[in-house]
Coordinates of C-alpha atoms in Angstrom, one line a residue:
Chain A
X1 CA 8.3 -16.9 -33.8
X2 CA 7.8 -14.7 -37.0
X3 CA 6.8 -12.0 -36.0
X4 CA 3.7 -10.4 -38.0
X5 CA 4.2 -6.9 -39.2
X6 CA 0.3 -6.0 -38.3
X7 CA 0.2 -7.2 -35.2
X8 CA 3.5 -5.7 -34.2
X9 CA 2.2 -1.9 -35.5
X10 CA -1.4 -2.2 -33.6
X11 CA 0.8 -3.3 -30.2
X12 CA 2.9 0.0 -31.4
X13 CA 0.3 1.7 -31.6
X14 CA -1.2 0.6 -27.8
X15 CA 2.0 1.5 -26.4
X16 CA 2.4 4.4 -28.1
X17 CA -1.3 5.7 -26.8
X18 CA -0.4 4.4 -23.5
X19 CA 2.7 6.1 -22.9
X20 CA 1.7 9.2 -24.3
X21 CA -1.5 9.2 -21.2
X22 CA 1.6 8.6 -18.8
X23 CA 3.6 10.7 -20.0
X24 CA 1.7 13.8 -21.4
X25 CA -0.2 15.1 -17.9
X26 CA 3.4 15.0 -16.9
X27 CA 4.9 17.2 -19.7
X28 CA 2.0 19.4 -19.4
X29 CA 3.4 19.9 -15.9
X30 CA 6.3 21.2 -16.9
X31 CA 5.4 23.7 -20.0
X32 CA 3.3 25.6 -17.1
X33 CA 6.1 25.5 -14.8
X34 CA 9.2 26.6 -17.9
X35 CA 6.4 29.7 -19.0
X36 CA 6.2 33.4 -18.3
X37 CA 3.1 33.8 -15.9
X38 CA 1.4 36.0 -18.6
X39 CA 1.5 33.0 -20.7
X40 CA 0.5 30.3 -18.4
X41 CA -3.4 31.2 -18.8
X42 CA -3.1 31.3 -22.9
X43 CA -5.8 30.6 -24.7
X44 CA -5.3 27.7 -27.0
X45 CA -3.0 25.5 -24.7
X46 CA 0.8 25.7 -25.9
X47 CA 2.8 22.9 -25.0
X48 CA 6.2 24.3 -25.8
X49 CA 6.4 27.7 -24.2
X50 CA 7.7 30.4 -26.4
X51 CA 10.0 31.6 -24.1
X52 CA 11.0 30.0 -21.2
X53 CA 11.3 31.4 -17.7
X54 CA 12.5 30.5 -14.6
X55 CA 10.3 32.7 -13.0
X56 CA 8.6 30.6 -11.1
X57 CA 11.2 28.4 -10.1
X58 CA 12.8 31.6 -9.0
X59 CA 9.3 32.4 -6.9
X60 CA 9.0 29.1 -5.0
X61 CA 13.1 29.2 -4.4
X62 CA 12.8 32.2 -2.8
X63 CA 10.1 32.1 -0.7
X64 CA 10.8 31.8 3.0
X65 CA 7.7 29.4 3.0
X66 CA 8.0 27.3 0.7
X67 CA 11.4 26.4 1.7
X68 CA 10.8 26.6 5.5
X69 CA 8.0 23.3 3.9
X70 CA 10.7 21.8 1.7
X71 CA 13.0 22.2 4.4
X72 CA 10.6 20.0 7.2
X73 CA 10.0 17.3 4.8
X74 CA 13.4 16.3 4.5
X75 CA 13.7 16.5 8.2
X76 CA 10.7 14.3 8.9
X77 CA 11.3 12.0 6.5
X78 CA 15.0 11.7 7.1
X79 CA 14.3 11.0 10.8
X80 CA 12.0 8.4 9.8
X81 CA 13.7 7.2 7.6
X82 CA 16.4 6.3 9.7
X83 CA 14.6 5.2 12.6
X84 CA 12.6 2.7 10.6
X85 CA 16.0 1.0 9.3
X86 CA 17.6 1.1 12.3
X87 CA 14.5 -0.9 14.0
X88 CA 14.1 -2.7 10.9
X89 CA 17.7 -3.9 10.1
X90 CA 17.3 -5.5 13.4
X91 CA 13.8 -6.6 12.7
X92 CA 14.3 -8.0 9.6
X93 CA 17.4 -9.8 10.5
X94 CA 15.8 -11.0 13.5
X95 CA 13.0 -12.0 11.7
X96 CA 15.5 -13.9 8.6
X97 CA 17.5 -15.5 11.0
X98 CA 15.3 -17.0 13.9
X99 CA 12.2 -18.3 14.8
X100 CA 11.4 -17.4 18.0
X101 CA 8.0 -17.2 19.5
X102 CA 6.0 -14.3 18.1
X103 CA 7.5 -14.9 15.1
X104 CA 4.8 -15.5 13.1
X105 CA 1.8 -13.1 14.4
X106 CA 4.2 -10.1 14.3
X107 CA 5.2 -10.9 10.5
X108 CA 1.5 -10.8 9.9
X109 CA 0.7 -7.7 11.7
X110 CA 3.3 -6.0 10.0
X111 CA 1.8 -7.2 6.5
X112 CA -1.7 -6.0 8.2
X113 CA -0.3 -2.3 8.6
X114 CA -0.1 -2.2 4.7
X115 CA -4.0 -2.5 4.8
X116 CA -4.6 -0.5 8.0
X117 CA -6.8 2.9 6.4
X118 CA -4.4 5.3 7.8
X119 CA -7.7 7.8 7.9
X120 CA -9.1 5.4 11.0
X121 CA -5.7 6.2 12.9
X122 CA -5.8 10.2 13.0
X123 CA -8.6 10.1 15.5
X124 CA -6.3 8.2 18.1
X125 CA -2.9 9.5 17.2
X126 CA -4.2 13.4 17.7
X127 CA -5.6 12.6 20.9
X128 CA -1.9 10.4 22.3
X129 CA 0.0 12.8 21.2
X130 CA -2.4 16.1 22.4
X131 CA -2.0 14.0 25.6
X132 CA 2.0 13.4 25.7
X133 CA 2.0 17.1 24.3
X134 CA 3.4 16.1 21.3
X135 CA 0.9 17.3 18.7
X136 CA 3.0 19.6 16.6
X137 CA 6.2 18.4 17.3
X138 CA 8.5 17.1 14.9
X139 CA 9.2 14.4 17.4
X140 CA 5.2 13.8 17.6
X141 CA 5.4 13.4 13.3
X142 CA 8.6 11.4 13.3
X143 CA 6.6 8.5 15.0
X144 CA 3.7 9.2 13.6
X145 CA 5.4 8.5 10.0
X146 CA 6.8 5.1 11.5
X147 CA 3.7 3.2 11.4
X148 CA 4.8 3.9 7.7
X149 CA 8.2 3.4 7.3
X150 CA 9.0 0.8 9.8
X151 CA 6.8 -1.9 8.3
X152 CA 7.8 -1.5 5.2
X153 CA 11.3 -1.0 5.8
X154 CA 10.9 -4.2 7.5
X155 CA 9.3 -6.0 5.2
X156 CA 12.0 -5.0 2.0
X157 CA 14.7 -5.6 3.9
X158 CA 13.8 -9.4 5.1
X159 CA 13.1 -10.3 1.6
X160 CA 16.3 -9.2 0.7
X161 CA 17.9 -10.4 3.8
X162 CA 16.4 -13.8 3.0
X163 CA 18.4 -14.0 -0.8
X164 CA 21.7 -14.3 1.7
X165 CA 23.4 -17.5 2.0
X166 CA 23.4 -18.8 5.4
X167 CA 27.0 -20.2 4.9
X168 CA 29.7 -16.9 5.5
X169 CA 27.5 -15.9 9.1
X170 CA 27.4 -20.0 10.4
X171 CA 31.2 -19.9 9.9
X172 CA 32.1 -16.7 11.2
X173 CA 29.5 -17.6 14.4
X174 CA 31.4 -21.3 14.7
X175 CA 34.5 -19.2 15.0
X176 CA 33.1 -16.6 17.8
X177 CA 31.5 -14.0 16.3
X178 CA 28.8 -13.0 19.0
X179 CA 24.9 -12.5 16.2
X180 CA 25.4 -9.0 16.5
X181 CA 28.9 -8.7 15.3
X182 CA 27.8 -10.8 12.2
X183 CA 24.7 -8.3 11.3
X184 CA 27.3 -5.6 11.4
X185 CA 30.3 -6.6 10.3
X186 CA 29.5 -9.1 7.7
X187 CA 25.1 -8.9 6.6
X188 CA 25.0 -5.1 6.0
X189 CA 28.3 -4.5 4.4
X190 CA 27.5 -7.3 2.2
X191 CA 23.5 -5.3 1.7
X192 CA 24.6 -2.1 2.3
X193 CA 22.9 -1.6 -1.4
X194 CA 19.8 -3.5 -1.2
X195 CA 20.0 -1.1 2.7
X196 CA 20.7 2.0 0.6
X197 CA 17.3 1.6 -1.8
X198 CA 14.9 0.3 0.6
X199 CA 16.2 3.8 3.3
X200 CA 15.3 5.7 0.0
X201 CA 12.1 4.3 -1.2
X202 CA 11.1 4.8 2.5
X203 CA 12.4 8.0 2.4
X204 CA 10.1 9.0 -0.6
X205 CA 7.1 7.0 1.1
X206 CA 7.5 9.4 4.5
X207 CA 8.3 12.5 1.8
X208 CA 5.1 11.9 0.2
X209 CA 2.8 11.0 3.2
X210 CA -0.2 13.6 3.3
X211 CA -2.8 12.9 5.9
X212 CA -0.6 13.1 9.0
X213 CA 1.2 16.1 7.9
X214 CA -2.0 17.3 7.9
X215 CA -4.0 16.4 10.7
X216 CA -0.6 16.2 13.4
X217 CA 0.4 19.4 12.7
X218 CA -1.3 23.1 12.9
X219 CA 0.1 26.6 11.7
X220 CA 3.1 26.2 9.1
X221 CA 6.3 25.4 11.7
X222 CA 6.1 22.0 10.5
X223 CA 4.2 21.9 8.1
X224 CA 5.8 19.6 5.1
X225 CA 5.5 20.7 1.5
X226 CA 2.7 18.0 0.8
X227 CA 0.6 20.0 2.8
X228 CA 2.0 23.1 1.1
X229 CA 1.0 22.0 -1.8
X230 CA -2.0 20.5 -1.0
X231 CA -3.2 24.5 0.3
X232 CA -1.3 26.4 -2.5
X233 CA -4.1 29.2 -2.4
X234 CA -3.7 32.9 -1.7
X235 CA -6.2 36.0 -1.9
X236 CA -5.7 35.7 -6.4
X237 CA -6.6 32.4 -6.2
X238 CA -4.6 29.1 -7.1
X239 CA -1.1 30.8 -8.8
X240 CA -0.8 27.9 -10.8
X241 CA 2.8 28.3 -12.4
X242 CA 4.2 28.6 -9.2
X243 CA 2.3 25.9 -7.9
X244 CA 3.5 23.4 -10.8
X245 CA 7.2 24.6 -10.7
X246 CA 6.6 23.7 -6.4
X247 CA 4.9 20.6 -8.3
X248 CA 8.4 19.5 -10.2
X249 CA 10.8 20.4 -7.3
X250 CA 8.5 18.3 -5.4
X251 CA 8.9 15.2 -7.3
X252 CA 12.7 15.6 -7.7
X253 CA 13.6 13.5 -4.9
X254 CA 11.5 10.7 -5.9
X255 CA 12.1 10.8 -10.0
X256 CA 16.2 10.4 -9.1
X257 CA 15.6 7.2 -6.7
X258 CA 13.2 5.3 -8.9
X259 CA 15.8 6.1 -11.7
X260 CA 18.5 4.9 -9.6
X261 CA 17.0 1.7 -7.8
X262 CA 14.4 1.2 -10.6
X263 CA 15.1 -2.7 -11.1
X264 CA 15.6 -3.3 -7.0
X265 CA 13.0 -2.0 -6.2
X266 CA 10.5 -3.2 -8.9
X267 CA 12.2 -6.7 -7.5
X268 CA 11.9 -6.3 -3.6
X269 CA 8.6 -4.4 -4.2
X270 CA 6.7 -7.5 -6.2
X271 CA 8.5 -10.6 -4.6
X272 CA 7.4 -8.2 -1.0
X273 CA 3.4 -8.9 -1.9
X274 CA 3.4 -12.2 -3.1
X275 CA 5.6 -14.0 -0.8
X276 CA 6.0 -14.1 2.7
Chain B
X1 CA 14.3 -22.1 4.9
X2 CA 17.2 -23.7 6.2
X3 CA 17.9 -22.0 9.4
X4 CA 22.0 -21.9 10.3
X5 CA 22.3 -25.6 12.6
X6 CA 24.3 -23.0 15.5
X7 CA 23.9 -23.3 19.2
X8 CA 21.2 -24.2 21.4
X9 CA 18.0 -23.0 20.2
X10 CA 16.7 -21.7 22.6
X11 CA 19.4 -19.6 22.9
X12 CA 19.3 -18.8 19.3
X13 CA 15.3 -17.7 19.6
X14 CA 16.3 -14.9 22.8
X15 CA 18.6 -13.4 19.4
X16 CA 16.2 -13.4 17.7
X17 CA 13.0 -12.2 20.2
X18 CA 16.0 -9.4 20.9
X19 CA 16.6 -8.2 17.6
X20 CA 12.2 -8.3 16.8
X21 CA 11.7 -6.1 20.2
X22 CA 12.3 -2.5 18.8
X23 CA 10.0 -3.2 16.4
X24 CA 7.4 -5.7 18.2
X25 CA 7.6 -2.3 20.7
X26 CA 6.7 -0.1 17.7
X27 CA 3.8 -2.0 16.1
X28 CA 1.9 -2.3 20.1
X29 CA 2.2 1.3 20.1
X30 CA 1.4 2.8 17.0
X31 CA -0.6 0.2 15.4
X32 CA -2.1 -2.4 18.3
X33 CA -2.7 0.5 20.9
X34 CA -4.2 3.6 18.2
X35 CA -6.6 0.6 16.8
X36 CA -7.5 0.0 20.4
X37 CA -8.1 3.6 21.4
X38 CA -10.3 3.5 17.9
X39 CA -12.4 0.7 19.5
X40 CA -13.1 2.3 22.9
X41 CA -13.5 5.8 21.4
X42 CA -16.1 3.7 19.2
X43 CA -18.3 3.4 22.0
X44 CA -17.6 6.2 24.1
X45 CA -18.5 10.1 24.3
X46 CA -15.8 12.1 24.1
X47 CA -15.5 14.8 25.9
X48 CA -13.1 17.9 24.6
X49 CA -11.1 18.9 26.0
X50 CA -9.2 17.1 27.9
X51 CA -10.8 13.8 26.2
X52 CA -12.7 12.4 29.3
X53 CA -13.8 9.0 28.0
X54 CA -17.9 7.8 29.0
X55 CA -19.2 4.4 27.6
X56 CA -22.4 5.4 25.6
X57 CA -22.9 1.8 23.6
X58 CA -23.5 2.3 20.2
X59 CA -24.4 5.6 20.1
X60 CA -21.7 6.4 17.6
X61 CA -22.6 4.3 15.4
X62 CA -26.0 5.4 15.2
X63 CA -25.3 9.0 14.9
X64 CA -22.9 8.7 12.4
X65 CA -24.6 6.4 10.3
X66 CA -27.9 8.7 10.4
X67 CA -26.8 11.3 9.1
X68 CA -28.3 12.7 6.0
X69 CA -25.4 12.3 3.6
X70 CA -24.7 8.7 4.7
X71 CA -26.3 6.6 1.9
X72 CA -24.5 8.7 -0.7
X73 CA -21.5 8.7 1.4
X74 CA -21.5 5.0 0.6
X75 CA -22.6 5.2 -2.3
X76 CA -19.8 7.1 -3.6
X77 CA -17.4 4.9 -2.0
X78 CA -18.6 1.6 -3.8
X79 CA -18.7 3.5 -6.8
X80 CA -15.1 5.3 -6.1
X81 CA -14.1 1.6 -4.9
X82 CA -15.8 -0.8 -8.2
X83 CA -14.0 1.7 -10.5
X84 CA -10.9 2.9 -9.4
X85 CA -9.9 -1.2 -8.8
X86 CA -11.5 -2.3 -12.5
X87 CA -10.3 0.5 -14.6
X88 CA -6.7 0.3 -12.9
X89 CA -6.5 -3.4 -13.3
X90 CA -8.1 -3.1 -17.0
X91 CA -5.8 -0.1 -18.3
X92 CA -2.6 -2.1 -15.6
X93 CA -3.3 -6.0 -17.6
X94 CA -3.4 -4.3 -20.9
X95 CA -0.4 -2.7 -20.7
X96 CA 1.5 -5.6 -19.3
X97 CA 0.5 -7.5 -22.1
X98 CA 1.5 -4.8 -24.6
X99 CA 5.2 -3.6 -22.6
X100 CA 5.2 -8.0 -22.4
X101 CA 6.3 -8.1 -25.8
X102 CA 10.2 -8.4 -25.6
X103 CA 11.2 -8.4 -28.9
X104 CA 9.5 -4.9 -30.0
X105 CA 12.5 -2.1 -30.5
X106 CA 12.5 0.3 -27.4
X107 CA 10.6 -1.2 -25.2
X108 CA 12.6 -0.4 -22.6
X109 CA 12.2 2.9 -23.0
X110 CA 8.2 2.8 -23.3
X111 CA 8.4 0.4 -19.9
X112 CA 9.9 3.5 -18.4
X113 CA 6.9 5.9 -19.6
X114 CA 4.3 3.6 -18.3
X115 CA 6.0 3.8 -15.1
X116 CA 6.2 7.3 -14.9
X117 CA 3.4 8.1 -12.9
X118 CA 3.7 5.9 -10.2
X119 CA 6.8 8.0 -9.3
X120 CA 5.0 11.1 -9.2
X121 CA 3.9 12.0 -5.1
X122 CA 0.5 11.7 -5.1
X123 CA 0.0 15.4 -4.0
X124 CA 1.5 16.0 -7.4
X125 CA -1.1 13.8 -9.1
X126 CA -3.9 15.7 -7.6
X127 CA -2.4 19.1 -8.8
X128 CA -1.6 18.1 -11.9
X129 CA -5.0 16.8 -12.7
X130 CA -6.5 19.7 -11.5
X131 CA -4.9 21.9 -13.1
X132 CA -5.6 19.8 -16.6
X133 CA -9.0 19.6 -15.7
X134 CA -9.2 23.7 -14.3
X135 CA -12.3 25.4 -16.4
X136 CA -11.0 28.2 -17.5
X137 CA -7.0 27.8 -18.8
X138 CA -7.3 23.9 -17.9
X139 CA -5.4 21.9 -21.1
X140 CA -8.7 19.2 -21.7
X141 CA -11.1 22.5 -22.4
X142 CA -8.2 24.8 -24.0
X143 CA -8.0 21.3 -26.0
X144 CA -11.3 21.4 -27.0
X145 CA -12.6 25.0 -27.9
X146 CA -9.4 25.1 -30.1
X147 CA -11.0 21.9 -31.5
X148 CA -14.5 23.6 -31.9
X149 CA -15.8 21.8 -29.7
X150 CA -16.2 24.3 -27.1
X151 CA -19.8 23.2 -25.9
X152 CA -18.1 19.9 -24.6
X153 CA -16.1 22.0 -22.2
X154 CA -16.9 21.6 -18.9
X155 CA -16.3 23.2 -15.5
X156 CA -14.9 19.2 -14.6
X157 CA -14.8 19.2 -11.1
X158 CA -17.5 21.7 -9.7
X159 CA -20.1 19.4 -11.7
X160 CA -21.5 16.3 -9.9
X161 CA -22.0 14.6 -12.8
X162 CA -18.4 14.8 -13.5
X163 CA -16.8 15.5 -10.9
X164 CA -16.2 11.6 -9.5
X165 CA -15.2 10.7 -13.5
X166 CA -12.9 13.2 -13.4
X167 CA -11.0 12.0 -10.1
X168 CA -11.7 8.5 -11.2
X169 CA -9.2 9.4 -14.6
X170 CA -6.5 11.1 -12.3
X171 CA -6.7 7.8 -9.9
X172 CA -6.2 5.3 -13.1
X173 CA -3.6 7.3 -14.3
X174 CA -1.4 7.1 -11.2
X175 CA -2.5 3.2 -10.2
X176 CA -2.5 1.8 -13.5
X177 CA 1.3 1.5 -13.5
X178 CA 1.9 -0.1 -10.3
X179 CA -1.0 -3.1 -11.2
X180 CA 1.4 -3.3 -14.8
X181 CA 4.4 -3.6 -12.5
X182 CA 3.6 -6.6 -10.7
X183 CA 1.8 -8.4 -13.7
X184 CA 4.5 -7.9 -15.8
X185 CA 6.7 -9.2 -13.6
X186 CA 4.5 -12.2 -12.8
X187 CA 4.2 -12.8 -16.9
X188 CA 8.6 -12.9 -16.8
X189 CA 8.6 -15.5 -14.5
X190 CA 5.9 -17.7 -16.8
X191 CA 8.3 -20.2 -18.7
X192 CA 8.2 -19.7 -22.2
X193 CA 8.1 -23.3 -23.3
X194 CA 4.2 -23.5 -22.6
X195 CA 4.2 -20.6 -24.9
X196 CA 6.3 -22.4 -27.7
X197 CA 4.4 -25.7 -27.3
X198 CA 0.8 -23.7 -27.5
X199 CA 2.1 -21.9 -30.7
X200 CA 3.6 -25.1 -32.0
X201 CA -0.3 -26.7 -31.7
X202 CA -1.5 -23.6 -33.6
X203 CA -2.8 -21.6 -30.8
X204 CA -3.9 -17.9 -31.3
X205 CA -2.7 -15.0 -29.0
X206 CA -6.0 -15.1 -27.5
X207 CA -5.7 -19.0 -26.7
X208 CA -2.3 -18.3 -25.4
X209 CA -3.5 -15.4 -22.7
X210 CA -6.9 -16.6 -22.2
X211 CA -4.7 -20.7 -20.9
X212 CA -0.9 -19.7 -20.0
X213 CA -0.7 -16.1 -19.1
X214 CA -3.8 -15.7 -17.1
X215 CA -3.4 -19.2 -14.9
X216 CA 0.1 -18.2 -14.7
X217 CA -0.7 -14.5 -13.1
X218 CA -3.4 -15.5 -11.6
X219 CA -1.9 -15.9 -7.9
X220 CA -0.4 -12.1 -8.2
X221 CA -3.5 -10.5 -9.8
X222 CA -5.8 -11.6 -7.3
X223 CA -2.6 -9.7 -4.2
X224 CA -3.1 -6.9 -6.7
X225 CA -7.3 -7.2 -6.0
X226 CA -6.9 -7.5 -3.1
X227 CA -4.3 -4.2 -2.4
X228 CA -5.6 -2.2 -4.8
X229 CA -9.7 -2.6 -2.9
X230 CA -8.4 -2.4 0.2
X231 CA -6.2 0.8 -0.6
X232 CA -9.6 2.2 -2.7
X233 CA -11.8 2.2 0.0
X234 CA -9.3 4.3 2.5
X235 CA -8.3 6.6 -0.3
X236 CA -7.8 10.0 1.2
X237 CA -5.4 12.1 0.0
X238 CA -6.2 12.4 -3.7
X239 CA -9.8 12.6 -3.7
X240 CA -9.6 15.5 -0.9
X241 CA -7.1 18.2 -2.5
X242 CA -8.8 17.2 -5.9
X243 CA -12.5 18.1 -5.0
X244 CA -12.3 17.9 -0.9
X245 CA -15.2 15.3 -1.2
X246 CA -17.3 18.2 -3.6
X247 CA -19.4 19.5 -5.1
X248 CA -22.3 18.6 -2.8
X249 CA -21.1 15.4 -1.5
X250 CA -20.9 13.9 -4.8
X251 CA -17.3 12.5 -4.4
X252 CA -17.4 12.0 -0.4
X253 CA -16.2 8.7 0.7
X254 CA -15.7 7.1 4.1
X255 CA -12.3 8.1 5.0
X256 CA -12.9 11.9 3.7
X257 CA -16.1 10.9 6.2
X258 CA -14.0 10.4 9.5
X259 CA -11.7 13.4 8.9
X260 CA -14.6 15.6 8.1
X261 CA -16.5 14.6 11.5
X262 CA -13.5 14.8 13.6
X263 CA -11.8 17.7 12.2
X264 CA -14.2 19.8 9.6
X265 CA -15.1 21.5 12.7
X266 CA -17.1 19.9 15.0
X267 CA -14.6 17.6 16.4
X268 CA -17.0 14.3 16.5
X269 CA -14.5 12.0 17.8
X270 CA -16.9 9.4 18.7
X271 CA -18.4 9.2 15.6
X272 CA -15.6 9.4 13.9
X273 CA -13.7 6.3 15.5
X274 CA -17.2 4.5 15.0
X275 CA -16.4 5.0 11.3
X276 CA -13.4 4.2 11.7
X277 CA -13.8 0.9 13.1
X278 CA -16.1 -0.2 10.4
X279 CA -13.1 0.9 8.3
X280 CA -11.1 -1.2 10.1
X281 CA -13.1 -4.2 9.9
X282 CA -13.6 -3.7 6.3
X283 CA -9.9 -3.6 6.0
X284 CA -9.5 -6.7 8.4
X285 CA -12.1 -9.2 6.2
X286 CA -9.5 -7.7 2.9
X287 CA -6.4 -9.5 4.6
X288 CA -8.0 -12.3 5.9
X289 CA -8.4 -12.6 1.9
X290 CA -4.8 -11.7 1.1
X291 CA -3.0 -12.9 3.9
X292 CA -3.4 -16.7 3.0
X293 CA -2.3 -16.8 -0.4
X294 CA 1.1 -15.1 0.6
X295 CA 1.9 -18.2 2.6
X296 CA 0.4 -20.7 -0.4
X297 CA 3.2 -18.9 -2.3
X298 CA 5.2 -19.7 0.8
X299 CA 4.7 -23.3 0.8
X300 CA 5.1 -23.4 -3.3
X301 CA 8.5 -21.8 -2.8
X302 CA 9.5 -24.5 -0.2
X303 CA 9.2 -27.3 -2.1

């Protein structure tokens, strides 16, 4: 098909506007985070800082409370991801290769967790964690995060496992390998890149979690960075410079993961949403 | 799907069941049990500090749904849901159509840029737009003043008239890339031959869109609408951080209402659970619409 120049120019113009809408807010945050404190509130707004300063990053990274929030996010999201992957690999492989009583019900339940309102769970989770004396503990928070991380990892991993041909596994089983042996020695090694990308995506989802981290903890000891940034305010009001620097820092893990695994994630997610 | 032909079927089932056991336990403990608890709490008087329960019928529902601001909350939830879904859909579909022009130079980089908001954590999105809409030093008001349009500058997030549209802008920004991604990958799955045949027959771009693209992406479109609608009804983080439901309750939706009842100081766990039950039921209805599409696609794939 021969392309028409006029059509192309309009398409480019619209594409440009859409890209501007996408990127400008991010650039504005970046710009604010790199301005010296005195220029954060300059008027008229300046997109390119006259002087690039890392003072806001320094102030965030030298604040023990902020470091604590970042550490808490890493620990909670990390532990929850590891638990979700262990349970998820076993479960996803079981769901992918075997049919057993309750198979369908379980798959439907996993799918349903995607739609279940998280806010409807805060009261029962709060009550149960209080009763188990696990409210405001890391273990409690990791457990609560599992309701997000586990279904996601099962769903995505099952998609990847479904895509592997069975022949190798059949041969191994004929040779006397146990089902668990097949999973550990054959399936996991060949799907390791996929497992890594699922793990990273699950980690990011947990890293971004806000509501449970807000309601299942109190005080600052276990507070994650998402909650920390929601209450980034002191007696002088919101400190926009450090807040924007911390926002950039909080976004870095997600940006890295998405740039590394963009293709496989998009494939996994778009297939996972449409296929059973 | 073809299953490996192995030992006897019973043994095979047992292995699968064992593998799925940890996941099943977690689902029971972390989903089934809390949902049941929510239903129980919704018909109980919950007494602190030991969460003693006593049955009180529909009293919690009456308490929650006769609160003075309930009409406003339901209206807000509807407005929020309809507009965030429609805006995300229009922008997402439009962007997908533009980004599907693979012959354009630089299309890959433009795709990546337009996906950018999707990678930004919700908390960061909320703070970003809070800063953009900030009334004294925000970039919107600053730019308006610079252009001599200072009279248009507003206290965006603090005025009842502009708070909801402002949050919707942020929600659209954060949400349209996912819609675009889903629709774009659906469009790329459509066969090029249909397009070629139709354009030889003299169909214009709009006709191609209406008769080939749209029917082709309909299943995905349907799924996206279902997912977006439910996630809009369940929304919490973005609104909570940008306005906290204010000013004067003009942006309070059901999700924030549950939070306010339970954790806003009153510890009204019973009424909070009553609202939660309603939200769960809405999610179930949404799911019943959405789930069958999954099976239809599976069947189609098997054939």
